[in-house]
Structure formats: C-alpha cells, structure tokens
Coordinates of C-alpha atoms in Angstrom, one line a residue:
Chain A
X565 CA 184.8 197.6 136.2
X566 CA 182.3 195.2 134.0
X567 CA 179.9 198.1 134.0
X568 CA 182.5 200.7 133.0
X569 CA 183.7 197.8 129.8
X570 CA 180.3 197.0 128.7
X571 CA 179.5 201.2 129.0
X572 CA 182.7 201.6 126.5
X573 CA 181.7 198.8 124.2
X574 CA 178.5 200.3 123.3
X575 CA 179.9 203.7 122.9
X576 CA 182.2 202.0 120.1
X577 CA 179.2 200.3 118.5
X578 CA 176.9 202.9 118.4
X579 CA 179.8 204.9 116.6
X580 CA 180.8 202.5 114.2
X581 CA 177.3 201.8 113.3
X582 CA 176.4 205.6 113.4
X583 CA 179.1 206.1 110.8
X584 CA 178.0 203.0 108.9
X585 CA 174.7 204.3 108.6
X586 CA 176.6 208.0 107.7
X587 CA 178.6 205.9 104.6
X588 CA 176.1 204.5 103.6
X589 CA 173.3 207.6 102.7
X590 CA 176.8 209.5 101.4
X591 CA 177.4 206.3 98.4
X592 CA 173.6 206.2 97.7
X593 CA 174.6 208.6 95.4
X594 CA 177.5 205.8 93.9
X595 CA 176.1 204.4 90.2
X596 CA 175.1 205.9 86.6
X597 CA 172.7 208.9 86.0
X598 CA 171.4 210.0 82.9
X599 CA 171.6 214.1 82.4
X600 CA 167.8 215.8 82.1
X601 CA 168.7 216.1 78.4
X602 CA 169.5 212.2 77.7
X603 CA 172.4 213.2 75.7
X604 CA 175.0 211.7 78.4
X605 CA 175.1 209.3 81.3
X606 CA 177.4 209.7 84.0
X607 CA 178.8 207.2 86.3
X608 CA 179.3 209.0 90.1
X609 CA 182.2 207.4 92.2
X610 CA 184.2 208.5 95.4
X611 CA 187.8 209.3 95.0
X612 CA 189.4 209.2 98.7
X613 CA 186.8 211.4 100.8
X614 CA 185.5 212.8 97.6
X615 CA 182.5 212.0 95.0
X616 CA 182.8 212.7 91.2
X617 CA 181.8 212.1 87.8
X618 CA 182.6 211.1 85.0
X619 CA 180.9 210.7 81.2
X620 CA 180.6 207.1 80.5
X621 CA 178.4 207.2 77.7
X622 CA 176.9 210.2 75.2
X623 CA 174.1 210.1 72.8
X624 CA 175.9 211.2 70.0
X625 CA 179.9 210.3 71.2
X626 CA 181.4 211.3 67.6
X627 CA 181.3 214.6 65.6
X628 CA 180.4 215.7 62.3
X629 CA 183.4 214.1 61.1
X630 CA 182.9 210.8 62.9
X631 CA 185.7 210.7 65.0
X632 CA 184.9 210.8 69.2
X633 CA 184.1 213.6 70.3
X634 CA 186.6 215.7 71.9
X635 CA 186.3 218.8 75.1
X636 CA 187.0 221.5 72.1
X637 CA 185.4 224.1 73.8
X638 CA 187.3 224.2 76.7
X639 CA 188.8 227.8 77.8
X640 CA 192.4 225.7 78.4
X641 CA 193.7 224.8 74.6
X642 CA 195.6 221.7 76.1
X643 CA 192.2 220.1 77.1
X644 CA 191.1 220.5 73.7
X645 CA 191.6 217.1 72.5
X646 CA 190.7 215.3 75.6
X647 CA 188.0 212.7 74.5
X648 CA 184.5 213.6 76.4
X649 CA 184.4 210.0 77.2
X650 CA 185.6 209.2 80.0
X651 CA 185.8 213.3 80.9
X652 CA 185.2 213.9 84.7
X653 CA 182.6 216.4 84.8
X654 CA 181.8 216.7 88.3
X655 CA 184.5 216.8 91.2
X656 CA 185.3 217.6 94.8
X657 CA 181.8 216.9 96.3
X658 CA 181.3 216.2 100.0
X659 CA 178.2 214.5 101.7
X660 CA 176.6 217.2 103.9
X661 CA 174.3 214.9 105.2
X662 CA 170.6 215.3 104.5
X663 CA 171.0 213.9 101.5
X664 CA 173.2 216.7 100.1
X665 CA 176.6 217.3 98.0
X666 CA 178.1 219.9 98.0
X667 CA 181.3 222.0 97.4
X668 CA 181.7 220.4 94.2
X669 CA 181.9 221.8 90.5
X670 CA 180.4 220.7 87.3
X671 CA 181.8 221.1 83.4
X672 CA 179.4 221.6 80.7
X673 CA 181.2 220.5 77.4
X674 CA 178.8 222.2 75.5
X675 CA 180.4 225.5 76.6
X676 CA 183.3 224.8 78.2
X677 CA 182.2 226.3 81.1
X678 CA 182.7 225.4 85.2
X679 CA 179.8 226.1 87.7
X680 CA 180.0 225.9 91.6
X681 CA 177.2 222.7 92.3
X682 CA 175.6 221.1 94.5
X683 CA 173.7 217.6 94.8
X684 CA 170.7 216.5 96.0
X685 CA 169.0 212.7 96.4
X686 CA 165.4 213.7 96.3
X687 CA 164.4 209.8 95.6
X688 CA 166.4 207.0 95.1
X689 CA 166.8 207.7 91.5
X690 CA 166.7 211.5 90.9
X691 CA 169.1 213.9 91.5
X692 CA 168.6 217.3 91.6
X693 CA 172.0 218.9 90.3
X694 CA 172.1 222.7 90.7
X695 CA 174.6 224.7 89.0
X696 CA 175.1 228.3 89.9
X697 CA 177.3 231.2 89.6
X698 CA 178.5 232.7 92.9
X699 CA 174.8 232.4 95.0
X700 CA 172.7 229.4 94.5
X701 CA 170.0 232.2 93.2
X702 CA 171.8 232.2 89.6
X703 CA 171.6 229.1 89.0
X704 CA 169.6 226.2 86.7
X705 CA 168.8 222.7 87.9
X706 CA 169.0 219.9 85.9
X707 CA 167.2 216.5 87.0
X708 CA 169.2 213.7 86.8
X709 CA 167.9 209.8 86.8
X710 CA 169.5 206.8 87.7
X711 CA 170.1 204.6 84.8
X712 CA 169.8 200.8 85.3
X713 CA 173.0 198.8 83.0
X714 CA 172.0 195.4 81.7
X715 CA 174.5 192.8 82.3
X716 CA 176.0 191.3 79.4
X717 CA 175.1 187.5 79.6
Chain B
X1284 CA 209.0 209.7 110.2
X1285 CA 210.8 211.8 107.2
X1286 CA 209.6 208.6 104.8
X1287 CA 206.0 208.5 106.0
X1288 CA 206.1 212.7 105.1
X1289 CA 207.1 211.6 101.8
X1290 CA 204.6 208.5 100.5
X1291 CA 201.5 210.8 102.1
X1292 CA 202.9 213.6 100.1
X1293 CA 203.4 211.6 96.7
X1294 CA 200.3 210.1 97.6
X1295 CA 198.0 213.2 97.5
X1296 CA 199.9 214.8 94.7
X1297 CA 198.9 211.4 92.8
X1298 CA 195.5 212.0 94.2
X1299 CA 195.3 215.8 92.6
X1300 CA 196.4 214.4 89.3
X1301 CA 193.7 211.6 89.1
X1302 CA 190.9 214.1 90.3
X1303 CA 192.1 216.3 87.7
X1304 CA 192.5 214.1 84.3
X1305 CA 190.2 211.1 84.9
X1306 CA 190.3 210.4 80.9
X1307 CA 192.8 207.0 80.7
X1308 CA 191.3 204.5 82.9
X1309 CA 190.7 201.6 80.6
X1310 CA 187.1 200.7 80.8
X1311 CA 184.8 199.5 78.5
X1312 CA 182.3 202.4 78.0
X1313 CA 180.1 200.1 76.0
X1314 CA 178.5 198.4 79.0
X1315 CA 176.6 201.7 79.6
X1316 CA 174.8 202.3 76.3
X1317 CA 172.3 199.1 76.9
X1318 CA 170.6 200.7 80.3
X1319 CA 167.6 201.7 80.9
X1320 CA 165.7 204.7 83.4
X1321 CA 164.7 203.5 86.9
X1322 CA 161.6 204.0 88.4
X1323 CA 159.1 206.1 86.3
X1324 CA 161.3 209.1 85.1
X1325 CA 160.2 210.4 81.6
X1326 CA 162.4 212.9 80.0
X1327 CA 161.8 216.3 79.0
X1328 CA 163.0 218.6 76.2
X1329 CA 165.6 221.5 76.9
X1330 CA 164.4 225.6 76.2
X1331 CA 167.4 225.6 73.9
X1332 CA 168.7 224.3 71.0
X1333 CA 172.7 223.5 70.5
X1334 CA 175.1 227.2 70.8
X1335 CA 172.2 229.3 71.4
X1336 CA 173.0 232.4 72.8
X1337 CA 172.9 232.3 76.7
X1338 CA 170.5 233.8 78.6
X1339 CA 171.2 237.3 80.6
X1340 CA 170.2 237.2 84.1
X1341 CA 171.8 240.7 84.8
X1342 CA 172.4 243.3 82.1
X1343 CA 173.7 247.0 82.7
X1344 CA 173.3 248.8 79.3
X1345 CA 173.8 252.1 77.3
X1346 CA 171.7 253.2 74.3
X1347 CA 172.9 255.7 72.4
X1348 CA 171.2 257.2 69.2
X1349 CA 172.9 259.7 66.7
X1350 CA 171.1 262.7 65.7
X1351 CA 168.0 263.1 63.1
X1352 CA 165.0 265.4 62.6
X1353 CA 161.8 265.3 63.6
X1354 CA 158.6 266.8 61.3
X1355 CA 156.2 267.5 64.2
X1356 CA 152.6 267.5 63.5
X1357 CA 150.8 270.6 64.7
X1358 CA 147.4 269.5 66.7
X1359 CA 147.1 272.8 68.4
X1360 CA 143.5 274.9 68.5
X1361 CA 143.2 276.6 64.4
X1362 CA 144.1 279.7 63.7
X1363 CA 141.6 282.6 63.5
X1364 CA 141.4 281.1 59.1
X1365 CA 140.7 277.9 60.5
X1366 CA 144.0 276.5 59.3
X1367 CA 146.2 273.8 60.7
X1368 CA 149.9 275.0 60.7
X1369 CA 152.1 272.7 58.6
X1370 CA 154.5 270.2 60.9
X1371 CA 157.4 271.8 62.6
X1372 CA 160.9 270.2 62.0
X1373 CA 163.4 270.3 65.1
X1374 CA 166.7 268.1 65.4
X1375 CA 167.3 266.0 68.1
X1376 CA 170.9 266.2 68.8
X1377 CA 171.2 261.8 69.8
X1378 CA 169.2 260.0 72.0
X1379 CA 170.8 258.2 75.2
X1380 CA 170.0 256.1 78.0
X1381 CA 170.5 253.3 80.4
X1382 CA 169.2 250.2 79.5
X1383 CA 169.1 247.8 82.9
X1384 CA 167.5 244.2 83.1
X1385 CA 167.3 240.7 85.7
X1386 CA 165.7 237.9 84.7
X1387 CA 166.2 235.7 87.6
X1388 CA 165.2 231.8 87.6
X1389 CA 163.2 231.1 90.6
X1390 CA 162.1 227.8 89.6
X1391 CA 164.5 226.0 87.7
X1392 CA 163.5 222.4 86.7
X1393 CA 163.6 219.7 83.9
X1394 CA 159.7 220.0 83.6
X1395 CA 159.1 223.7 83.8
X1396 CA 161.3 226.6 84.5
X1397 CA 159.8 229.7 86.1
X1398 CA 161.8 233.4 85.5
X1399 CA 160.8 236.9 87.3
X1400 CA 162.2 239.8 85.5
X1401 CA 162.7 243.4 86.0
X1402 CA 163.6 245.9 83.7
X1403 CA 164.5 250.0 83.3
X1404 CA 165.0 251.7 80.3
X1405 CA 165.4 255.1 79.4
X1406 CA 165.6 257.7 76.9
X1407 CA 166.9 261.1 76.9
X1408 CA 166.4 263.8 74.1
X1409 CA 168.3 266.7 73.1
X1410 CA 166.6 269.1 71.5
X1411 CA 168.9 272.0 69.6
X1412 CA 168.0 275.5 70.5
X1413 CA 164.6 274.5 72.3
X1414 CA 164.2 278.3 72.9
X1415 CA 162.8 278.7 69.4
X1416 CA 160.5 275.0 69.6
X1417 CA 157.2 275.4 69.8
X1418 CA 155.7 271.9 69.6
X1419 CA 154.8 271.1 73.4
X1420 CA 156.0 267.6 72.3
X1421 CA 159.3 268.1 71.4
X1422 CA 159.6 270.2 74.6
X1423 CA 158.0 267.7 76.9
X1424 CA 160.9 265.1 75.6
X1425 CA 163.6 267.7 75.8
X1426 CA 163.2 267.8 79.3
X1427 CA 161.9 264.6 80.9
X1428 CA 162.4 262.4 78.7
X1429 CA 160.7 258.8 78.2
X1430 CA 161.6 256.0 80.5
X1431 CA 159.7 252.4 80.7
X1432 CA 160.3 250.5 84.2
X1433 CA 158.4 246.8 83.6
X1434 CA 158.3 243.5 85.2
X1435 CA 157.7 240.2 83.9
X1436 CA 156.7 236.9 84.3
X1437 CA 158.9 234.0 81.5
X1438 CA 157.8 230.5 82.1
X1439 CA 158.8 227.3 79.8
X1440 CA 156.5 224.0 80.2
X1441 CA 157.9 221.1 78.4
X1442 CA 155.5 218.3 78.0
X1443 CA 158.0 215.6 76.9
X1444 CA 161.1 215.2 74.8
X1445 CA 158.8 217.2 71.9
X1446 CA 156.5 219.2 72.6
X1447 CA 156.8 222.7 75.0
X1448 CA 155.4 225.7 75.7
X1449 CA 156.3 229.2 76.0
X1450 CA 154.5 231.9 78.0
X1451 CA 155.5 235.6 78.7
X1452 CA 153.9 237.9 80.7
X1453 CA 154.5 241.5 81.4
X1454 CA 153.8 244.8 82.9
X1455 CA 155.1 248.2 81.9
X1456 CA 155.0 251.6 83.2
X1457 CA 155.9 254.1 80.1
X1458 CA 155.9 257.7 80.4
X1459 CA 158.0 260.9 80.4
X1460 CA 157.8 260.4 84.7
X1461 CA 160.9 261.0 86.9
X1462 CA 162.0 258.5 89.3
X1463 CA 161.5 260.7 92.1
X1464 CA 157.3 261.4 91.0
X1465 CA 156.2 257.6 89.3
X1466 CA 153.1 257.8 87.3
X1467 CA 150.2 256.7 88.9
X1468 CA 150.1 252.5 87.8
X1469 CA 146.5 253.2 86.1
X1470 CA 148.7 253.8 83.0
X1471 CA 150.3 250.4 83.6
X1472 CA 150.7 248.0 80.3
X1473 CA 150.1 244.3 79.6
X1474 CA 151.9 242.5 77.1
X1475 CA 151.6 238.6 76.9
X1476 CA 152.6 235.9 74.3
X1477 CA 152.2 232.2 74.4
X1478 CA 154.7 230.4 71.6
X1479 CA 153.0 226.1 71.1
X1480 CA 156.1 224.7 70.0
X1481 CA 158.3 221.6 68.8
X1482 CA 161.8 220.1 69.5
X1483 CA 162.7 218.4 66.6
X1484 CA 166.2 217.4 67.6
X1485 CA 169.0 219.1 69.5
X1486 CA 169.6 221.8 67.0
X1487 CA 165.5 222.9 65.5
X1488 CA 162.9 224.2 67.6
X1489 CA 160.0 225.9 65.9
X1490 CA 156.7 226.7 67.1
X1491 CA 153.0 229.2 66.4
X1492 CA 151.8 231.5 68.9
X1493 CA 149.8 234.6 69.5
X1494 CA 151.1 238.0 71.4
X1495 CA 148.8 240.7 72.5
X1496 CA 151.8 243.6 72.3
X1497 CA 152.4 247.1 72.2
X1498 CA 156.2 246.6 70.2
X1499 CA 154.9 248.4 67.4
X1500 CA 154.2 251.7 69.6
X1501 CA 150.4 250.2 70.2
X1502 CA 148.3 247.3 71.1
X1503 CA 148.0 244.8 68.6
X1504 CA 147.1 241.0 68.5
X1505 CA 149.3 239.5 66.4
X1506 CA 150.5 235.8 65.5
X1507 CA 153.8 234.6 65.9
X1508 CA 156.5 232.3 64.2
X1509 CA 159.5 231.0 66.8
X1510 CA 162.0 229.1 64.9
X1511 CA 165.7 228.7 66.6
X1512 CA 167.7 226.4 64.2
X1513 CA 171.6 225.8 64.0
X1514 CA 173.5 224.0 61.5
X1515 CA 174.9 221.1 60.9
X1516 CA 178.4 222.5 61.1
X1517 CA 177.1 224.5 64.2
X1518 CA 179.1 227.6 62.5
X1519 CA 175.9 229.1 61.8
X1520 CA 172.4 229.6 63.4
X1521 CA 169.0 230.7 63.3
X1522 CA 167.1 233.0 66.1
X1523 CA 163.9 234.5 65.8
X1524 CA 160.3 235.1 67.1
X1525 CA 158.8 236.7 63.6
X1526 CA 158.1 239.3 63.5
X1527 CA 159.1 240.8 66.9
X1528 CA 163.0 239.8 65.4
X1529 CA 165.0 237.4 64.1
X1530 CA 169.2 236.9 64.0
X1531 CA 171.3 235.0 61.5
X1532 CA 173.7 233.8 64.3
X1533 CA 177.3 232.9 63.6
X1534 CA 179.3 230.8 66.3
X1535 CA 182.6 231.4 66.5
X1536 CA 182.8 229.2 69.5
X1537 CA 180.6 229.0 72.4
X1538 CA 181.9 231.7 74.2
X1539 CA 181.9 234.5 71.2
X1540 CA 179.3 234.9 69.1
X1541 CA 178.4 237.4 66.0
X1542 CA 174.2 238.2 65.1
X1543 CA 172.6 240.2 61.8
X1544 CA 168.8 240.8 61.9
X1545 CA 166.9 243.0 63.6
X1546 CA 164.3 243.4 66.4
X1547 CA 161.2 245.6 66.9
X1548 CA 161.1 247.9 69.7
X1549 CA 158.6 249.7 71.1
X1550 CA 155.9 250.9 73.9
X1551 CA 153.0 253.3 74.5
X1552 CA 154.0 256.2 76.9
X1553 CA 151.9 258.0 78.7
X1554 CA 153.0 262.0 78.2
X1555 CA 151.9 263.8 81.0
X1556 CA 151.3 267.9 81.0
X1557 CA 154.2 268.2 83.4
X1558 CA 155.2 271.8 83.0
X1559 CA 151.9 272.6 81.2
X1560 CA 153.9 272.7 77.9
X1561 CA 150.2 271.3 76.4
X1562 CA 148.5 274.0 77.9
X1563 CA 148.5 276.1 74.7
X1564 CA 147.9 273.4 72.3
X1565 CA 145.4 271.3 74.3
X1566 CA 143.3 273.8 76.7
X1567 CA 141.1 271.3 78.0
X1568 CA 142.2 268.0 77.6
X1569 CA 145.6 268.0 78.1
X1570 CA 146.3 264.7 80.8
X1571 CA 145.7 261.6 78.7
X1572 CA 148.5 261.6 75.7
X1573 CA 150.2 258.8 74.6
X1574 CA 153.0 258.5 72.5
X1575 CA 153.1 255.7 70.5
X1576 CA 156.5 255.0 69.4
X1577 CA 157.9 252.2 67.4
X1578 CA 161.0 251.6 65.6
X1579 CA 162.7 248.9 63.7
X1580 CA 166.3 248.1 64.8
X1581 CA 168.3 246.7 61.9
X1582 CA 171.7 245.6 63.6
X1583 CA 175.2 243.7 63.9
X1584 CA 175.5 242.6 67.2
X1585 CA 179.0 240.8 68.8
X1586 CA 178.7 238.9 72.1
X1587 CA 181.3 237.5 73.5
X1588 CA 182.6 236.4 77.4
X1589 CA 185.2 238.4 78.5
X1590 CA 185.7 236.5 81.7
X1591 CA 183.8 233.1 82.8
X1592 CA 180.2 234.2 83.1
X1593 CA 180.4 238.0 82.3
X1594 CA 179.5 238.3 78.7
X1595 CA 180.0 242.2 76.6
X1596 CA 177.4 242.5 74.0
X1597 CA 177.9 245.2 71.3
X1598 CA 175.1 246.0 68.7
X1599 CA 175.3 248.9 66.5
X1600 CA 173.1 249.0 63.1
X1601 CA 169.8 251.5 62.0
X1602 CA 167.0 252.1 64.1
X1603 CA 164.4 252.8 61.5
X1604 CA 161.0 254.8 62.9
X1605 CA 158.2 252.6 62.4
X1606 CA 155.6 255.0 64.4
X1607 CA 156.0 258.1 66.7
X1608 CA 152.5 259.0 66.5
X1609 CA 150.4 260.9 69.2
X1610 CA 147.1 259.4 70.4
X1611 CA 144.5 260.7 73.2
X1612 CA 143.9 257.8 75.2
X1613 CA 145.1 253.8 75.3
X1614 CA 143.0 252.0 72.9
X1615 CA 142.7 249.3 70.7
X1616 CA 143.0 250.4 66.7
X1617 CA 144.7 247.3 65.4
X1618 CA 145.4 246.5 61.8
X1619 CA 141.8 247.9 60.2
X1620 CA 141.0 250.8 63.4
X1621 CA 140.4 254.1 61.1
X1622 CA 140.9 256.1 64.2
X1623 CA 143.0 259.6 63.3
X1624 CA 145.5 260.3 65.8
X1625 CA 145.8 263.5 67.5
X1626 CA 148.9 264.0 65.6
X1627 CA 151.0 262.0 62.8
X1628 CA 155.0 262.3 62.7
X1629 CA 157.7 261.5 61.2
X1630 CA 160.9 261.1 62.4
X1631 CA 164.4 260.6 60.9
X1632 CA 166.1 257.4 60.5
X1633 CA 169.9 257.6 62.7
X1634 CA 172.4 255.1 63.2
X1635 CA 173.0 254.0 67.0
X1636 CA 175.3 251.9 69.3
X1637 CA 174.6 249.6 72.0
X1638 CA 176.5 248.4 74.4
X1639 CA 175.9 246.0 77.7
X1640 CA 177.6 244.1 80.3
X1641 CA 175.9 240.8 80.9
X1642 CA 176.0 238.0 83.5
X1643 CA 174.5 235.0 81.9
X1644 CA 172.9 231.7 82.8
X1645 CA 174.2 228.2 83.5

C-alpha cells in the first residue's frame, strides 16, 4: 500500500514538474522585441492559452501632420483610426514545443495586410518570425531581438 | 449548472473581444522608448523603401501587341547584276503571348535574402497573307514564333542599417523553339547585374552598379543608376534602375497603385532553319542566326489587389522598336563594335496591352 502511494506521488511530481518545465520554454517568448526594421517594438504576452502582441513603441509614432499614427491602411474602414500604439499585431499563437509558435497571424500596418505566422526562439533573444501566404514556402522572415527596458529610477 | 454555462460563455465572449481590439489598456508606452538590444544583435536595412510596390512571387500574364509593319532587310545571295533587293515591307497583324514568372524566396532573412526564379515568355506573330512573303524571317516568325524560358538567381546582402547590395543573375534560352523540341542549351544566355547601394532613410534608396545584359536585343556592359524614392506625403514615388526603366509611382493606398515610365525589353534569340525557310537566302550558313530584338516600352500601368494577396496589374502604353536587327553569331559589338549585321530592320511602332494576375510577397 506504501509502495503503491509513494508510486502515485512521483507520478504527480514528475507531471507537475514536466509541465512546469513545458510553461516555462512556452513564456520564454513573454517580454519586448524590436522588429528587423527598428521602426517598432513589440511587447509579446499570453492571453488565456494564447500568446500575442502588441505595438508598444514605433520609431516614428506620429504622421506627417503630427498627430499619432493611426492603422489607416486597414482593409476594414472602422479600424481606420485605431491608434497603432497599443495595436495587437500578432494573435492566437500556441507553443508547439521545440521552441515553436505557431497558428498565429501577424498585421503589417504598413499595408494593412494579415499573414498566417509562425515563431521561432532560435536564441534567447532572436526570434525568427515567418509570415507566409497559404504554405510556409511564400513567405519572408523577419528577425526579431529582444529589447532590454531601463527602469525609470 | 445553467449559471456556470453562462459566466464561461460571457467569459470567452469577453475573451474574443480583448484578443480582437487590444488598443485601450492604459499603459504608459513611454517606458519602452529608453531600451536597448540584448546580446550582440546589430540591425540591418530593409530591400524596400516605404509603399513600394510588392514583389510578385507568381505572375500569369498576357502580352498583346497591335499591328504595324515591318521593312525587312534583304540579305539573300545578289542577283545575277550584283544588286541587293531593297527591304520588303509585310504587316504583322498584333503580336501575343503568355507572359509566366515565380520568384520564390528560399532564404528569407534580415541579413540577406536569397530568390530563385523562373520565367516563360512568349511571342506569336501574325503575318497577313504570308503566301506572298518572301523574307525567310518574317516566315520563320509567322510560324514558330520567339519564346524565352530563363531562370534566375536575386539575392539582397545588407551590410547594416546603410549600406546593401544587390546581385542578379540569370540564364535564358531565346529562340523561335517549340516546347516539344527545346534548343540545345549551347545557345543559353547570361545576364548579371550587381547594384552597391545606400539606405538613406525609410523612404530613399539609391545606389551604382554595372549589368552585363542583352535588354537592348545584344550584349552590352553597361552602368547603372538604382534610385527608389517616395515622398514625403507618400502620394507619390520614385522607381527605377536607369536605364533598364524607371516609374513615377503614385499611391493611392497600399493596396492600389498607379506607374508612368517605361522599361527596356529585350533578348538575343537564336533563329533556327527550322523548315529550311533560310535555305534560299543563306545556302551554306544557315544554323547560327540571331535576332536581336529590343524595344522601349513607354507605359501606364495600374496595380491594385483584388483580394488579400492576389494583385491585377494592367499596363498599356507604346512599345517603341529600339533594334530588330539580324546577326550571324552571339558576340560582343557593344557601343563602338563596327560589325555590319547580316541584315538591318525596322519595324513599326504599335500600341499594346498587358495584363497579369499576381500573388505577391509578405
């Protein structure tokens, strides 16, 4: 009966900390990444199950008139004057494990246009995000580097 | 039981809406522009300026040509007098053909991006009342034809957040060949160009570079000028590589787009004596023609996407004969080469139409 308990106990903790261990390479992706271009940084968080993005910060964040910059080119007209701030660029991404997101979608302001993606941690501080149409074959991959924010003393 | 139903259905209804329109969180965005890149990454500059027009990585296309005439030198044996007959003039009823390209990226990063490309191009002639023609050119064309089949090689090295490189590379295989009887790849032709250029800011690139090309109908070494600007107002833009073309560009918004310019076309084709049409003209020395054929396209071209990433692109405008000359041989004559070509013709100047179905790039 004692063998049977103890048997059972470690079957719990080599679960829980299989899954810890599962959490915790998923949220390495958790913090603020700068796009290949530098013009934006965006800060990745998980919603429920779920990682996304959103713009915290753009290079140049107002337009030629200098008011913030809005998602003007977006194919819906009531997004139009949604600020980019803020905007959540990538959503619905789940850890596939080998350091890998997928299932998710990214928004490119510059065109208002949505590409299937997927994520991957090749270091601690890149990403490689690939955006594709359809097949992974027509795609571009943009490296994306962990940004660092300075505490405000 | 009915309850819990209810708060785990609000609950992933809220859930939808905050996945969809994460824009009014209060946070203050300011504690992000003092950061700084970890670990060594160094940042590279993009291939594109702002509201450039996308790249096509699968285009089905039809070229169509209306009709003109042709003044087709003689360069048949002289006459008993030793006189050259004076050209021939025949009308070619329009000109038509598919135009299909892929220009797929197989290595796709921030510090160099690699493209392989194929293309097939063809062009049909229609020559009125061929029974009275008796230039073996104009015949040849009649019935087979020109088509160019080529692959190519596009890769873009940035060095940093300036500086880049372009480099093209590509083989052709011209000639008045059917698909079912390819010419033999002895006749196959290399084109490279390698554009040294700078990224000023988001909206100028410029650059020099040299081009060994056959656009002009021949080989030629030639330098070039690459210089992709848009405007403040990003209503209008700049697009060229001078002198193989260059587009005024007007935005309308990033998805529809409007071009004015022009672009030189071109290739050597290797005319084979197919149905011995040369026999007459060229007793012994009838396997080794080239037509040399260049032309000028002046044009308005609209792009625009019609759904997500499936772009239309309509061009119509001039194309403008630059060279439709016959040679003996592939060989270098360049800008000062005083070599006389078998024969020397000119060609009429007709309006055409272009239209293509593209899937373009992220």
């Amino acid at each position: 009966m004692k063998l049977r308990f103890f048997t059972l106990l470690s079957m719990l903790f080599l679960a829980a900390t299989g899954a810890g261990a599962q959490t915790a390479e998923a949220d390495a992706i958790l913090g603020v990444w700068e796009t290949g271009s530098g013009k934006a940084r965006v800060k990745i968080d998980k919603v429920g199950e779920k990682y996304v993005g959103k713009i915290v910060w753009l290079r140049e964040p107002n337009n030629e008139e200098g008011k913030p910059k809005v998602d003007k080119n977006n194919p819906d007209e009531k997004m139009r004057t949604t600020p980019l701030l803020g905007y959540r660029m990538l959503k619905d991404f789940n850890y596939s494990g080998e350091k890998t997101w997928e299932d998710g979608t990214i928004y490119d302001p510059e065109n208002g246009s949505t590409y299937s993606c997927e994520i991957t941690m090749t270091d601690e501080n890149t990403l490689d995000v690939r955006g594709f149409i359809g097949v992974s074959v027509f795609g571009r991959t943009d490296v994306w580097k962990r940004v660092q924010v300075k505490k405000k003393a | 039981m009915r309850s819990f139903i209810l708060v785990v259905g609000m609950l992933a209804g809220l859930a939808a809406y905050a996945q969809e329109t994460d824009t009014t969180e209060v946070e203050d965005y300011s504690q992000y522009a003092d950061a700084e890149l970890a670990g060594d990454a160094k940042r590279f500059a993009t291939q594109k300026v702002l509201d450039q027009s996308p790249n096509k990585l699968i285009s089905i296309g039809y070229d169509y040509q209306s009709s003109y005439f042709m003044d087709l030198a003689y360069f048949g044996p002289p006459d008993v007098q030793g006189l050259i007959a004076s050209p021939e003039r025949v009308t070619n009823s329009f000109n038509s053909g598919l135009r299909l390209g892929a220009n797929v990226p197989v290595i796709s990063r921030n510090n160099i991006i690699v493209n392989l490309g194929g293309n097939y191009w063809e062009t049909r002639y229609d020559i009125e009342n061929p029974e009275n023609v008796t230039n073996p050119l104009a015949l040849s064309l009649d019935r087979y034809g020109l088509r160019t089949m080529g692959l190519s090689t596009t890769i873009f090295k940035p060095f940093n957040e300036k500086q880049v490189l372009f480099v093209l590379a590509q083989a052709d295989l011209n000639g008045n060949y059917s698909l079912a009887d390819i010419q033999s790849l002895k006749y196959t032709r290399y084109s490279v160009f390698a554009i040294y250029g700078w990224k000023m800011h988001d909206r100028l690139m410029y650059g020099f570079g040299l081009a060994r090309t056959y656009r002009a109908g021949e080989q030629i070494i030639l330098p070039l000028f690459m210089y992709n600007y848009t405007f403040p107002s990003r209503k209008w833009g700049v697009e060229s590589i001078f002198p193989a073309r260059a587009h005024l560009r007007r935005t309308f918004n990033p998805r529809s787009m409007a071009f004015f310019g022009y672009e030189l076309e071109g290739q050597t084709y290797h005319i084979a004596n197919r149905g011995n049409e040369f026999d007459q003209w060229l007793p012994n020395n009838a396997d080794d023609l080239e037509l040399r054929r260049g032309e000028l396209r002046i044009r308005l071209m609209y792009e625009r996407s019609i759904k997500d990433f499936i772009w239309v692109s309509v061009q119509a405008g001039l194309r403008y004969n630059w060279r439709f000359n016959l040679d003996q041989g592939d060989f270098y004559r360049g800008f000062t080469g005083d070599q006389p070509y078998l024969a020397e013709n000119k060609i009429g100047n007709p309006l055409y139409i272009n239209f293509s179905i593209n899937l373009v790039s992220p």
